[in-house]
Amino acid sequence: MLSIDPESLSEKENYKFLTGTLIPRPIAFITSLAEDGTLNGAPFSYFTIVSANPPLIGISVQRKADGEMKDTARNILMKKEFVVHITDEENVSMVNETAATVPNDVSEIDLAGLTPVQSKEISIQGVKEAKVRYECKLHEIVKIQDDQGNPSCDFIIGRIVQYHIASSLRDHNGYIDCQTLAPVSRLAGNDYAALGHMFTIKRPQ
């Protein structure tokens, strides 16, 4: 067993340990609107549930090397709205295309061949190719700093104001059929994972 002080590691080394051990990670594909009206899209795997009451989700968006906010975080801070989609086996290739570095006025949605679809409660469009999407309003942005006081990431907490779920995903008990959803998760490097071996363990009373 290795015992390693994270303070002795570089940012890249910490990143390798975290992304290689905190797996699998669900992938949030986020659409947001730029100031010039461009519909942007980008995937993020630092993504989780925050609360069910109220329904909150959290996404950590790392800052650029110069400390500037990434387009998604800046757009959300400005518009206070965004859409989160669950990445699955059918759309992961298109979602991966949106990770390309492009100018601010270029829509990754167009680049990847995704289909914009109107939202019900917010002004930001989602994409049709996702079986699950959440319309979100900004609840809070927590700005994280490194030990030198420089901004390193933005933790975005969004409140879900509308669910869009493919009818084929709900079983007779109202639960989501994960096999039909076929979600894709992020591992380290360029590796991804689909659902594999599943098992059930009942919680103790």
Coordinates of C-alpha atoms in Angstrom, one line a residue:
M1 CA 0.0 0.0 0.0
L2 CA 1.4 3.4 -1.1
S3 CA 1.0 6.3 1.3
I4 CA 1.5 9.6 -0.5
D5 CA 1.1 13.1 0.7
P6 CA -0.9 15.1 -2.0
E7 CA 1.0 18.2 -1.0
S8 CA 4.2 16.6 -2.4
L9 CA 2.6 16.0 -5.8
S10 CA 2.1 18.3 -8.8
E11 CA -1.3 19.2 -10.0
K12 CA -0.9 16.8 -12.9
E13 CA 0.1 13.9 -10.5
N14 CA -2.9 14.6 -8.3
Y15 CA -5.1 14.7 -11.4
K16 CA -3.8 11.2 -12.5
F17 CA -4.5 9.7 -9.1
L18 CA -8.0 11.2 -8.8
T19 CA -9.2 10.5 -12.3
G20 CA -7.7 7.0 -12.2
T21 CA -9.2 6.0 -8.8
L22 CA -12.5 7.9 -8.6
I23 CA -14.2 5.8 -11.2
P24 CA -16.5 5.4 -12.9
R25 CA -17.7 9.0 -13.2
P26 CA -21.0 9.9 -15.0
I27 CA -20.6 12.5 -17.8
A28 CA -22.7 15.6 -17.8
F29 CA -23.1 17.1 -21.2
I30 CA -24.0 20.8 -20.7
T31 CA -25.5 23.2 -23.1
S32 CA -25.2 26.9 -22.3
L33 CA -25.8 30.2 -24.1
A34 CA -22.9 32.6 -24.9
E35 CA -23.4 36.3 -24.8
D36 CA -23.6 36.5 -28.6
G37 CA -26.3 33.9 -28.7
T38 CA -24.1 30.9 -29.6
L39 CA -25.4 27.6 -28.2
N40 CA -22.4 26.0 -26.6
G41 CA -22.0 22.4 -25.5
A42 CA -19.3 20.6 -23.4
P43 CA -18.9 17.4 -21.4
F44 CA -17.8 17.3 -17.7
S45 CA -17.1 14.3 -15.6
Y46 CA -16.7 16.0 -12.2
F47 CA -20.5 15.6 -11.8
T48 CA -22.8 14.4 -9.0
I49 CA -26.1 14.7 -7.2
V50 CA -26.0 17.3 -4.4
S51 CA -29.6 17.1 -3.0
A52 CA -33.0 15.6 -3.7
N53 CA -34.8 18.3 -1.7
P54 CA -34.5 20.6 -3.5
P55 CA -33.3 18.7 -6.6
L56 CA -29.7 19.9 -7.0
I57 CA -26.8 18.7 -9.1
G58 CA -23.2 19.7 -9.0
I59 CA -20.6 20.1 -11.7
S60 CA -17.0 21.2 -11.2
V61 CA -15.6 23.2 -14.1
Q62 CA -11.8 23.5 -14.0
R63 CA -10.4 26.9 -14.9
K64 CA -8.1 27.5 -17.9
A65 CA -4.3 27.6 -17.3
D66 CA -4.4 31.4 -17.0
G67 CA -7.1 31.3 -14.4
E68 CA -9.9 32.4 -16.7
M69 CA -13.3 30.8 -16.5
K70 CA -14.2 28.3 -19.2
D71 CA -17.0 29.2 -21.6
T72 CA -19.6 27.0 -19.9
A73 CA -19.0 28.4 -16.4
R74 CA -19.0 32.0 -17.7
N75 CA -22.2 31.4 -19.7
I76 CA -23.9 29.9 -16.7
L77 CA -22.8 32.8 -14.4
M78 CA -24.2 35.3 -17.0
K79 CA -27.5 33.6 -18.0
K80 CA -28.2 31.7 -14.7
E81 CA -29.6 28.8 -16.8
F82 CA -28.3 25.7 -18.5
V83 CA -29.2 22.1 -19.5
V84 CA -27.5 18.9 -18.3
H85 CA -27.8 15.8 -20.4
I86 CA -26.9 12.2 -19.4
T87 CA -24.3 10.8 -21.8
D88 CA -25.1 7.3 -23.1
E89 CA -23.8 4.7 -25.5
E90 CA -25.8 6.2 -28.4
N91 CA -24.6 9.8 -28.0
V92 CA -21.2 9.5 -26.5
S93 CA -19.3 9.8 -29.9
M94 CA -21.1 13.1 -30.6
V95 CA -20.6 14.4 -27.1
N96 CA -16.9 13.6 -27.4
E97 CA -16.7 15.8 -30.5
T98 CA -17.9 18.8 -28.4
A99 CA -14.7 18.6 -26.3
A100 CA -12.7 20.1 -29.2
T101 CA -11.2 23.5 -28.6
V102 CA -13.0 26.0 -30.8
P103 CA -13.5 29.8 -30.9
N104 CA -16.3 31.2 -28.6
D105 CA -18.6 32.0 -31.5
V106 CA -18.5 28.4 -32.9
S107 CA -21.3 26.1 -31.6
E108 CA -20.1 22.7 -30.6
I109 CA -23.6 21.6 -31.1
D110 CA -23.4 22.2 -34.8
L111 CA -19.9 20.8 -34.9
A112 CA -21.0 17.5 -33.5
G113 CA -24.2 17.3 -35.5
L114 CA -26.5 17.4 -32.5
T115 CA -30.1 18.6 -32.8
P116 CA -31.2 21.6 -30.6
V117 CA -34.5 21.2 -28.9
Q118 CA -36.5 23.9 -27.0
S119 CA -36.7 23.8 -23.2
K120 CA -40.0 24.2 -21.3
E121 CA -39.0 26.3 -18.2
I122 CA -35.8 28.0 -19.3
S123 CA -34.5 29.8 -22.4
I124 CA -31.5 27.5 -23.1
Q125 CA -32.0 24.8 -25.6
G126 CA -31.0 21.2 -25.0
V127 CA -30.3 18.5 -27.5
K128 CA -32.6 15.8 -28.8
E129 CA -30.1 13.0 -28.8
A130 CA -30.1 12.5 -25.0
K131 CA -32.6 10.1 -23.3
V132 CA -32.4 12.3 -20.2
R133 CA -31.9 16.0 -19.8
Y134 CA -32.4 18.4 -16.9
E135 CA -33.4 22.0 -17.3
C136 CA -31.5 23.8 -14.6
K137 CA -31.4 27.2 -13.0
L138 CA -28.2 28.4 -11.3
H139 CA -28.4 27.8 -7.5
E140 CA -24.9 28.8 -6.6
I141 CA -21.4 29.0 -8.0
V142 CA -18.6 28.2 -5.5
K143 CA -15.2 29.6 -6.7
I144 CA -12.4 27.3 -5.6
Q145 CA -8.9 28.7 -5.1
D146 CA -5.5 27.0 -5.0
D147 CA -3.1 27.4 -2.0
Q148 CA -1.7 30.6 -3.6
G149 CA -5.2 32.2 -3.8
N150 CA -5.5 31.8 -7.5
P151 CA -8.9 30.6 -8.9
S152 CA -8.6 26.9 -9.9
C153 CA -12.2 25.8 -10.6
D154 CA -15.9 26.8 -10.4
F155 CA -18.2 24.4 -8.6
I156 CA -21.6 24.9 -10.2
I157 CA -24.8 23.9 -8.3
G158 CA -27.9 23.8 -10.5
R159 CA -31.5 23.4 -9.4
I160 CA -33.5 21.1 -11.7
V161 CA -36.7 22.8 -12.8
Q162 CA -37.8 20.3 -15.4
Y163 CA -36.9 16.7 -16.2
H164 CA -37.1 15.3 -19.7
I165 CA -36.9 11.5 -19.6
A166 CA -37.6 9.1 -22.5
S167 CA -40.7 7.1 -21.7
S168 CA -38.9 3.9 -22.5
L169 CA -36.7 4.3 -19.4
R170 CA -39.4 4.1 -16.7
D171 CA -40.4 0.7 -15.4
H172 CA -43.8 -0.2 -13.9
N173 CA -42.6 0.9 -10.4
G174 CA -41.5 4.3 -11.6
Y175 CA -37.8 3.6 -11.5
I176 CA -35.4 4.2 -14.3
D177 CA -34.3 1.1 -16.3
C178 CA -30.5 1.6 -16.4
Q179 CA -30.0 -1.0 -19.0
T180 CA -32.2 0.9 -21.5
L181 CA -30.6 4.2 -20.5
A182 CA -27.1 2.6 -21.2
P183 CA -25.2 5.4 -19.5
V184 CA -21.5 5.9 -20.2
S185 CA -18.9 6.8 -17.6
R186 CA -15.5 8.4 -17.7
L187 CA -12.4 6.6 -16.6
A188 CA -8.8 7.9 -16.9
G189 CA -7.1 9.2 -20.1
N190 CA -9.2 8.4 -23.2
D191 CA -11.1 5.5 -21.6
Y192 CA -14.8 5.1 -21.0
A193 CA -17.0 2.4 -19.5
A194 CA -20.5 1.1 -20.2
L195 CA -22.6 -0.8 -17.7
G196 CA -21.1 -4.2 -17.0
H197 CA -21.6 -6.8 -14.3
M198 CA -24.4 -5.7 -11.8
F199 CA -25.3 -7.2 -8.4
T200 CA -27.6 -6.3 -5.5
I201 CA -26.9 -6.0 -1.8
K202 CA -29.7 -5.1 0.6
R203 CA -28.9 -2.4 3.2
P204 CA -29.0 -3.5 6.8
Q205 CA -32.0 -2.6 8.9

